[in-house]
Amino acid sequence: MADLLQDLSAVQRDAASATEGPVMVLAGAGSGKTRVITYRIANLIGNQGVPAGNILALTFTNKAAGEMRHRVDQLLGPGSSGGLWIGTFHSVFARLLREYIDRLGYSRSFSIFDSDDSKSLIRQCMAELNISQDSVPVNTVQGIISKAKNSFILPADFHRNAADYNQQKASQIYELYARKLKENNALDFDDLLIKPLELFGNHPEVLEELQELFRYILIDEYQDTNRAQYLVTKMLASRHRNIFVVGDDAQSIYSWRGADISNILNFQDDYEDARTFKLVENYRSTGTILQAANSVISRNQRQIKKELVAKGATGEPLTLIEAFNERQEAEKVGDWIRKLSLEKQLDFRSFAIFYRTNAQSRVLEDTMRQHRLPYKIFGSVSFYKRKEIKDAVAYLRFVQNDRDSESLLRIINFPPRKIGDVSIGKLRDFARERGISLYEAIRCAPQGGYQQRLVNALSSFSSVIESLREIAETGTVYEVLNSLFVQTGLLSLLQAENTPESMARHDNLQELLSMARDFSDHNPDAGMLGDFLENIALASDYDETQESDNFVSLMTVHASKGLEFPVVFITGLEERLFPLNCYEPEQMEEERRLFYVAVTRAREKIFLSWAQSRYLYGQPQHCLRSKFINEIDGDIVHTESGRVHGGGAGAAVSVRRTEPVRHSGGGAPPVREKEGMRKGTRVHHAVFGPGTVLELQGRGTQQKAKILFRGSGEKTLMVQYANLKVLP
């Protein structure tokens, strides 16, 4: 076994050999972190004689756990990993709870509720508490409860600190929901993380037993741990203190899922005697790509300083693509893929296109189809197959053809109208008896002897359809779709739900509206509803015919983590898109970490692209180039013609320099307060429109402005990032 450690680099070998006491390994992108973890496990078993059953290794995916187990078996021989406690946090804790949960009043045969089971139980609680799902959406309640559990906030504490209306209602539901879960002898996924804490607190003898069992604890992707995961592992490691965490603060991009970057940033505070090893030798990317990644991430203030070092060649400069609009941007990306695939004999699988939000995939997909470039969406489904898009398109199809019963059944309860299967069955019978279509039966509902509530719901539905049909006779598809969203309140409902999933659906519907506006603007003689639906049908048909495994990969940057490609296109690099709307320093730093992840996925070549205008919310909007482009060392970014870019006009932040800017404390350079802005100043914001400054707080990079916007109410924004325009 000692000879096997010779296969590691010096710092990897030192980390794998550091078996006693707390250890943190800062593993930069492409530096071989999985290799270090598995060699350390093999070293503990093979060289140190530690029984496999005394080792606990926690991961975030089953794939990572399986890979580690396989590598240990390769190093030590088949079956060597058999006694290891290795798996995801949820799977390992579920296994522990099967053994000990009876101490908390549950049976060991407890059920684990999935997301749908959880929502169903929340609906029951809301019904018992007489809380309307119209006032607080079920998904919103589920998200609030999940976030509380991941932060280890129990119902009583949550109730005391509930701030706004949604939290106050959720606190009532949370308490009843927790009680009903126990009555059902069930746990939800979040309970698998917090029940061990409850168990350890109430039964210290269980904690002592497990502390003795798990003498060595290893945690992968430590930057992604939440509060509950942090507390459980800290308690388990407190006796032997042999805790080994591996991660990269520069790749912490999941705060919206509850990940807490302070867990890794404060590891040295938790364990003052901890040894830290930095893996900075990158075996994936060229020197130029790593120079770009280092230059951008160095702007963050909350970080552990390190710089990736390339083990390979310097490589090509980055290429900046500038386009008039998102359609030309997609065209240029497609042109470069065709050009490189021919000139360098690259398979299509060598290329990946990244974007910040799922909604951006639509125009890229359209271009791929039009130019017969095979592609596949990762981490999501094709734009036209997303449920909310299929629902909205079903409305349009039904407006054009009211005998399309498939579309009718899809939309009759979108948004919810409480028209159940029993009612639909009665309508079908009514239609058969009279020899009319299902929609005609709906319009004749007042004559069918139904309950008034159902008649009202059906009348409301048919009035929307008739209104849209009237618009479609002479109006554009944009006007039809916009009216649909206004009359049904679909966008408002998704905004009110205010979960990451609902906001993604909201953005997708907005992108469909932008597509309709673009289609109408560019097809003045054929921008009607039928033409639009034909265009979508052809796109969907193309999706069904893709069978080859040689395709361009399209995905959000979040979905790209852990992957790598020879050539990467990072698209939509515009202010308010990437970085996404963010007005707090913490949000901006996470956006910068996300860009760092995107850059470090590339092995050989990166293209950065942005558009001067883009359809947003159904309207063409002027765009500013992302500040991230200018944060890259200018001499390694070239234009498409091959000229050195070096920053310049059009940038959101213009930073021309002949030598490095130096300032104390790391992070972004200091910014002055907005000139001419004080209490009472009228300003304009690109998203919220005109407003009046109510209050200014702080100075420099920390200055905030409380502003009353005419259409959006009060907002508190970071002046540094808000791009406010002072009005005369």
XYZ file of C-alpha atoms in Angstrom, residues 87-631:
545
model
C -22.944 7.009 0.951
C -24.947 10.220 0.749
C -25.889 12.108 3.895
C -29.513 11.049 3.460
C -28.818 7.352 2.861
C -26.351 6.995 5.745
C -28.571 8.857 8.202
C -31.608 6.829 7.115
C -29.609 3.686 7.918
C -28.714 5.033 11.362
C -32.288 6.036 12.102
C -33.530 2.518 11.271
C -31.418 1.394 14.206
C -32.207 4.083 16.774
C -35.383 5.996 15.890
C -37.553 4.017 18.294
C -35.952 6.209 21.010
C -37.890 9.138 19.500
C -41.233 7.342 19.505
C -41.165 6.110 15.908
C -41.218 2.535 14.686
C -38.110 1.328 12.882
C -40.329 0.535 9.896
C -40.946 4.241 9.297
C -41.870 5.469 5.807
C -39.896 8.102 3.923
C -42.202 10.634 2.240
C -41.088 11.964 -1.120
C -41.870 15.491 -2.326
C -45.365 14.602 -3.581
C -46.233 12.783 -0.337
C -45.028 15.821 1.587
C -47.177 18.209 -0.465
C -50.232 16.013 0.014
C -49.787 16.071 3.792
C -49.240 19.840 3.760
C -52.535 20.229 1.859
C -54.280 18.206 4.564
C -52.800 20.463 7.239
C -53.864 23.593 5.389
C -57.403 22.272 5.043
C -57.591 21.525 8.784
C -56.267 24.988 9.612
C -58.592 26.683 7.091
C -55.626 28.226 5.286
C -56.423 28.758 1.628
C -53.973 27.515 -0.986
C -54.772 30.705 -2.882
C -53.342 32.823 -0.064
C -50.228 30.690 0.448
C -49.289 28.208 -2.312
C -48.430 24.660 -1.198
C -45.033 24.803 -2.900
C -44.196 27.993 -1.002
C -45.083 26.352 2.313
C -43.044 23.270 1.458
C -40.046 25.429 0.545
C -40.249 27.451 3.775
C -40.498 24.318 5.936
C -37.639 22.643 4.082
C -35.394 25.676 4.501
C -36.203 25.815 8.217
C -35.380 22.143 8.687
C -32.096 22.397 6.806
C -31.160 25.261 9.125
C -32.237 23.085 12.089
C -35.039 25.432 13.091
C -37.783 23.429 14.804
C -41.482 24.451 14.754
C -41.514 26.297 18.096
C -38.462 28.413 17.220
C -39.754 29.076 13.735
C -43.119 30.221 15.078
C -41.479 32.729 17.442
C -39.419 34.303 14.663
C -41.893 34.217 11.754
C -41.604 37.599 10.072
C -43.938 38.050 7.098
C -47.405 36.722 6.264
C -46.162 33.608 4.461
C -43.853 32.649 7.326
C -46.594 33.190 9.905
C -48.973 30.901 8.039
C -46.197 28.397 7.333
C -45.304 28.302 11.021
C -48.834 27.098 11.877
C -48.689 24.499 9.127
C -45.144 23.404 10.093
C -46.223 22.540 13.625
C -49.217 20.466 12.487
C -47.238 18.914 9.623
C -44.530 17.692 12.016
C -47.182 16.191 14.276
C -48.930 14.446 11.383
C -45.670 13.020 10.061
C -45.131 11.349 13.411
C -48.734 10.074 13.464
C -48.001 8.479 10.074
C -44.696 7.034 11.378
C -43.060 8.894 8.502
C -40.114 11.178 7.827
C -39.607 13.512 4.899
C -36.182 13.914 3.262
C -35.257 16.861 5.470
C -36.105 14.852 8.594
C -33.341 12.423 7.653
C -30.928 15.266 8.458
C -32.530 16.783 11.553
C -33.811 13.669 13.359
C -30.223 12.557 14.128
C -29.702 15.909 15.855
C -32.869 15.428 17.857
C -31.760 11.895 18.686
C -28.294 12.995 19.846
C -29.738 15.786 21.967
C -32.268 13.580 23.736
C -30.139 10.442 23.969
C -26.454 11.261 24.527
C -25.706 7.548 24.951
C -26.549 7.034 21.248
C -24.211 9.848 20.275
C -21.416 8.315 22.395
C -21.936 4.933 20.759
C -21.732 6.411 17.247
C -18.756 8.612 18.129
C -16.894 5.462 19.103
C -18.014 3.672 15.949
C -17.052 6.449 13.519
C -13.454 7.071 14.498
C -12.643 8.541 11.068
C -15.055 10.805 9.206
C -14.549 12.028 5.634
C -16.827 14.571 3.929
C -16.805 15.324 0.209
C -17.923 18.699 -1.254
C -17.859 20.293 2.192
C -18.683 23.720 0.741
C -22.163 22.383 -0.109
C -23.113 21.315 3.427
C -26.013 23.030 5.186
C -26.475 23.856 8.841
C -27.982 20.484 9.814
C -25.257 18.480 8.024
C -22.597 20.632 9.642
C -24.003 20.082 13.130
C -24.445 16.306 12.786
C -20.920 15.698 11.533
C -19.392 18.049 14.082
C -21.131 16.168 16.904
C -20.063 12.777 15.540
C -16.434 13.900 15.208
C -16.154 15.625 18.583
C -14.619 12.637 20.420
C -11.814 11.443 18.126
C -11.664 14.667 16.073
C -10.480 12.744 13.011
C -12.583 14.759 10.595
C -11.336 15.112 7.024
C -13.220 17.553 4.792
C -12.611 18.142 1.104
C -14.062 21.006 -0.895
C -13.552 24.272 -2.697
C -15.055 27.504 -1.420
C -14.670 28.921 -4.950
C -17.238 26.374 -6.147
C -19.908 27.068 -3.517
C -22.933 27.788 -5.743
C -25.918 26.293 -3.929
C -26.924 28.812 -1.255
C -30.457 28.751 -2.697
C -30.564 25.071 -1.707
C -29.395 25.794 1.839
C -25.625 25.340 1.404
C -23.665 27.495 3.836
C -20.241 28.598 2.595
C -19.256 29.637 6.129
C -18.933 25.929 7.030
C -15.766 25.651 4.943
C -14.582 29.233 5.482
C -14.754 28.782 9.269
C -13.334 25.257 9.491
C -10.079 26.581 10.942
C -12.078 28.421 13.635
C -13.927 25.238 14.564
C -10.682 23.252 14.699
C -7.781 25.545 15.544
C -5.261 22.706 15.230
C -6.547 21.688 11.777
C -4.039 21.091 9.014
C -4.890 22.570 5.629
C -3.698 21.254 2.282
C -4.280 23.145 -0.951
C -4.588 21.141 -4.151
C -3.968 23.750 -6.836
C -2.346 21.685 -9.581
C -5.028 21.427 -12.249
C -4.873 18.410 -14.554
C -7.787 19.494 -16.762
C -7.473 22.971 -18.240
C -4.894 25.015 -20.126
C -2.881 27.735 -18.405
C -4.872 30.471 -20.155
C -8.185 29.094 -18.920
C -6.870 28.916 -15.365
C -5.482 32.451 -15.623
C -8.988 33.610 -16.530
C -10.537 31.687 -13.622
C -7.960 33.005 -11.131
C -8.312 36.615 -12.262
C -12.086 36.616 -11.777
C -12.378 34.713 -8.488
C -9.652 36.872 -6.905
C -12.258 39.675 -6.748
C -14.254 37.863 -4.064
C -13.650 38.987 -0.506
C -15.097 35.923 1.301
C -12.656 33.263 0.173
C -9.618 31.234 1.088
C -6.888 32.487 -1.214
C -5.403 30.053 -3.716
C -4.489 30.052 -7.391
C -4.856 27.131 -9.756
C -1.690 26.084 -11.575
C -1.821 24.311 -14.933
C -0.018 21.033 -15.426
C -0.553 21.261 -19.175
C 0.102 23.735 -21.979
C -0.635 27.468 -21.980
C -3.316 27.060 -24.638
C -5.337 29.465 -26.746
C -6.748 32.818 -25.629
C -10.443 33.116 -24.839
C -12.632 34.363 -27.696
C -15.221 37.079 -27.104
C -18.379 36.908 -29.228
C -20.370 40.133 -29.461
C -23.822 40.050 -31.092
C -26.651 42.466 -31.860
C -29.242 40.242 -30.181
C -29.727 36.751 -28.787
C -30.615 35.335 -32.202
C -27.331 36.482 -33.710
C -25.516 35.276 -30.589
C -26.932 31.783 -31.093
C -26.115 31.931 -34.822
C -22.498 32.823 -34.076
C -22.195 30.015 -31.534
C -23.532 27.568 -34.131
C -21.130 28.916 -36.769
C -18.134 28.427 -34.465
C -19.192 24.860 -33.659
C -19.455 23.998 -37.358
C -16.136 25.715 -38.109
C -14.183 23.968 -35.333
C -15.767 20.572 -35.955
C -14.530 20.759 -39.562
C -11.145 22.426 -39.063
C -10.093 20.436 -35.979
C -12.060 17.257 -36.684
C -13.896 17.549 -33.361
C -16.981 15.472 -32.610
C -20.065 17.400 -31.553
C -19.718 15.821 -28.097
C -16.599 17.985 -27.646
C -18.772 21.128 -27.351
C -20.871 22.437 -24.473
C -23.014 25.575 -24.333
C -23.704 27.030 -20.879
C -26.333 29.578 -19.867
C -27.410 31.105 -16.567
C -31.152 30.285 -16.684
C -33.087 27.442 -18.258
C -35.219 29.868 -20.251
C -32.174 30.866 -22.328
C -32.035 27.443 -23.943
C -34.944 28.224 -26.283
C -33.184 30.420 -28.847
C -30.087 28.179 -28.747
C -32.224 25.089 -29.340
C -33.998 26.770 -32.255
C -30.674 27.619 -33.872
C -29.294 24.112 -33.355
C -32.368 22.657 -35.061
C -32.371 25.115 -37.946
C -28.738 24.324 -38.744
C -29.104 20.572 -38.105
C -26.599 20.532 -35.279
C -27.416 17.611 -32.948
C -27.830 18.667 -29.320
C -29.067 17.455 -25.956
C -30.307 19.368 -22.912
C -28.698 18.274 -19.622
C -30.237 18.730 -16.192
C -33.577 19.722 -17.704
C -35.792 18.923 -20.663
C -36.023 20.604 -24.040
C -37.715 23.992 -23.854
C -40.837 22.885 -25.716
C -41.242 19.799 -23.508
C -41.337 21.708 -20.213
C -44.715 21.347 -18.554
C -45.534 25.031 -18.324
C -44.635 25.534 -21.992
C -46.762 22.574 -23.085
C -49.626 23.934 -20.977
C -49.394 27.419 -22.489
C -49.086 26.018 -26.022
C -52.117 23.813 -25.344
C -54.107 27.003 -24.681
C -53.001 28.391 -28.036
C -53.818 25.134 -29.820
C -57.263 25.080 -28.261
C -57.928 28.699 -29.156
C -57.200 27.759 -32.769
C -59.139 24.466 -32.653
C -61.833 24.086 -29.991
C -62.387 20.424 -30.913
C -58.898 19.540 -29.632
C -60.047 17.636 -26.548
C -56.479 16.638 -25.544
C -55.503 20.286 -25.223
C -58.761 21.063 -23.461
C -58.201 18.443 -20.778
C -54.657 19.744 -20.275
C -55.673 23.360 -19.666
C -59.045 23.147 -17.963
C -57.296 23.144 -14.583
C -54.276 25.274 -15.513
C -54.287 27.389 -13.437
C -56.299 25.410 -10.843
C -60.081 25.860 -11.165
C -61.192 22.923 -8.989
C -62.827 21.140 -11.921
C -62.316 17.516 -10.895
C -62.410 14.215 -12.776
C -65.973 13.533 -11.635
C -67.150 16.848 -13.104
C -65.290 16.216 -16.348
C -66.925 12.762 -16.543
C -70.372 14.352 -16.214
C -69.505 16.845 -18.946
C -68.444 13.997 -21.233
C -71.782 12.241 -20.643
C -73.636 15.509 -21.289
C -71.698 15.993 -24.553
C -72.449 12.436 -25.730
C -76.147 12.755 -24.934
C -76.449 15.947 -27.001
C -74.009 14.964 -29.721
C -71.802 17.986 -29.136
C -68.100 18.540 -28.425
C -66.738 18.665 -24.900
C -66.138 22.408 -25.220
C -69.699 22.982 -26.406
C -70.829 21.057 -23.339
C -68.771 23.427 -21.198
C -70.410 26.453 -22.825
C -73.832 24.898 -22.228
C -73.036 24.102 -18.589
C -75.766 26.423 -17.198
C -78.306 24.088 -18.845
C -76.757 20.915 -17.410
C -78.088 21.148 -13.864
C -74.626 21.330 -12.290
C -73.711 22.972 -8.997
C -73.341 26.729 -9.283
C -69.683 26.574 -8.226
C -68.882 24.324 -11.196
C -70.967 26.418 -13.583
C -69.060 29.531 -12.493
C -65.682 27.829 -12.980
C -66.635 26.568 -16.439
C -68.049 29.949 -17.463
C -64.844 31.657 -16.343
C -62.796 29.208 -18.414
C -64.915 29.600 -21.557
C -64.880 33.385 -21.288
C -61.059 33.323 -21.352
C -61.082 31.089 -24.451
C -63.646 33.219 -26.283
C -61.737 36.397 -25.468
C -58.514 34.882 -26.807
C -60.259 33.639 -29.968
C -61.488 37.141 -30.642
C -57.964 38.549 -30.290
C -56.540 35.778 -32.497
C -58.812 36.689 -35.412
C -56.917 39.886 -36.168
C -54.101 40.110 -33.614
C -50.617 38.636 -33.419
C -49.657 35.571 -31.439
C -47.867 37.880 -29.002
C -51.124 39.692 -28.281
C -52.938 36.390 -27.763
C -50.298 34.994 -25.406
C -49.914 38.225 -23.464
C -53.687 38.380 -22.964
C -53.677 34.737 -21.823
C -51.134 35.516 -19.113
C -53.041 38.615 -17.991
C -56.463 36.950 -17.886
C -55.338 33.775 -16.131
C -52.809 35.445 -13.839
C -50.369 32.603 -14.535
C -47.242 34.708 -14.137
C -48.482 36.325 -10.946
C -49.340 32.934 -9.450
C -45.838 31.630 -10.113
C -44.274 34.783 -8.674
C -46.418 34.502 -5.556
C -45.282 30.907 -5.078
C -41.713 32.261 -4.939
C -39.758 29.013 -4.997
C -36.742 28.346 -7.250
C -38.878 25.942 -9.279
C -41.805 28.342 -9.697
C -39.504 31.209 -10.684
C -37.857 28.974 -13.294
C -41.322 28.192 -14.713
C -42.126 31.895 -14.630
C -38.958 32.675 -16.605
C -39.779 29.964 -19.146
C -43.230 31.432 -19.765
C -41.681 34.883 -20.102
C -39.285 33.424 -22.666
C -42.243 31.976 -24.593
C -43.760 35.468 -24.559
C -40.462 36.900 -25.823
C -40.423 34.253 -28.535
C -43.966 35.218 -29.564
C -42.998 38.893 -29.716
C -39.874 38.101 -31.715
C -41.902 35.888 -34.075
C -44.510 38.609 -34.577
C -41.891 41.330 -35.123
C -39.952 39.299 -37.703
C -42.954 37.810 -39.500
C -45.294 40.784 -40.020
C -47.145 38.979 -42.804
C -47.256 35.594 -41.086
C -47.143 36.314 -37.362
C -50.529 34.827 -36.643
C -51.382 32.042 -34.230
C -51.449 29.195 -36.751
C -48.002 30.015 -38.128
C -46.554 30.148 -34.639
C -48.027 26.774 -33.649
C -46.715 25.199 -36.852
C -43.239 26.476 -35.992
C -43.442 24.912 -32.502
C -44.800 21.616 -33.861
C -41.836 21.302 -36.218
C -39.425 22.031 -33.367
C -41.035 19.365 -31.159
C -40.948 16.862 -34.001
C -37.197 17.448 -34.384
C -36.689 16.653 -30.694
C -38.348 13.268 -31.134
C -35.989 12.217 -33.958
C -32.673 12.658 -32.131
C -31.006 9.288 -31.550
C -27.242 9.782 -31.989
C -24.929 9.931 -28.971
C -22.748 12.507 -30.746
C -24.316 15.830 -29.771
C -23.599 19.320 -28.459
C -24.414 19.559 -24.743
C -26.644 22.436 -23.588
C -27.061 23.132 -19.875
C -27.232 25.715 -17.131
C -23.962 26.470 -15.357
C -25.342 24.835 -12.208
C -25.891 21.594 -14.143
C -22.307 21.689 -15.470
C -20.629 21.262 -12.074
C -18.533 18.100 -12.056
C -18.400 17.873 -15.861
C -15.709 18.852 -18.364
C -15.549 19.500 -22.115
C -12.809 20.375 -24.617
C -14.681 23.488 -25.847
C -17.099 25.572 -23.759
C -19.354 28.472 -24.778
C -20.538 30.667 -21.885
C -23.491 32.623 -23.280
C -25.672 35.505 -22.127
C -22.839 37.338 -20.358
C -24.827 40.479 -19.630
C -25.630 42.441 -16.517
C -28.878 41.246 -14.860
C -28.473 37.900 -16.617
C -24.993 36.678 -15.686
C -24.532 37.983 -13.068
C -28.244 37.546 -12.461
C -30.119 40.368 -10.729
C -28.291 40.698 -7.407
C -28.044 43.629 -5.080
C -26.125 42.220 -2.126
C -22.366 41.486 -1.993
C -23.019 37.863 -0.987
C -25.198 37.339 -4.064
C -22.616 38.894 -6.359
C -19.861 36.718 -4.922
C -21.914 33.572 -5.520
C -22.548 34.673 -9.109
C -18.781 35.120 -9.500
C -18.187 31.634 -8.091
C -20.721 30.319 -10.592
C -18.810 31.973 -13.436
C -15.607 30.422 -12.047
C -17.269 26.996 -12.208
C -18.269 27.633 -15.832
C -14.730 28.621 -16.837
C -13.073 25.653 -15.124
C -15.268 23.125 -16.986
C -13.255 23.791 -20.178
C -10.162 21.805 -21.093
C -8.892 23.557 -24.225
C -10.973 26.533 -25.387
C -13.532 29.024 -24.055
C -15.884 31.343 -25.920
C -17.564 34.181 -24.003
C -20.656 35.650 -25.672
C -23.054 38.509 -25.029
C -25.811 40.345 -26.895
C -26.356 44.097 -27.068
C -30.123 43.555 -26.907
C -32.298 40.681 -25.783
C -36.020 40.032 -25.563
C -36.939 40.043 -21.875
C -40.533 39.861 -20.633
C -41.750 40.077 -24.211
C -39.906 43.323 -24.955
C -36.508 44.045 -26.554
C -34.131 45.343 -23.879
C -30.753 47.074 -24.192
C -28.041 45.032 -22.464
C -24.761 45.883 -20.773
C -21.839 43.521 -21.058
C -21.198 41.460 -17.921
C -18.630 42.801 -15.501
C -17.133 39.299 -15.406
C -15.715 39.759 -18.914
C -13.747 42.782 -17.813
C -12.537 41.033 -14.673
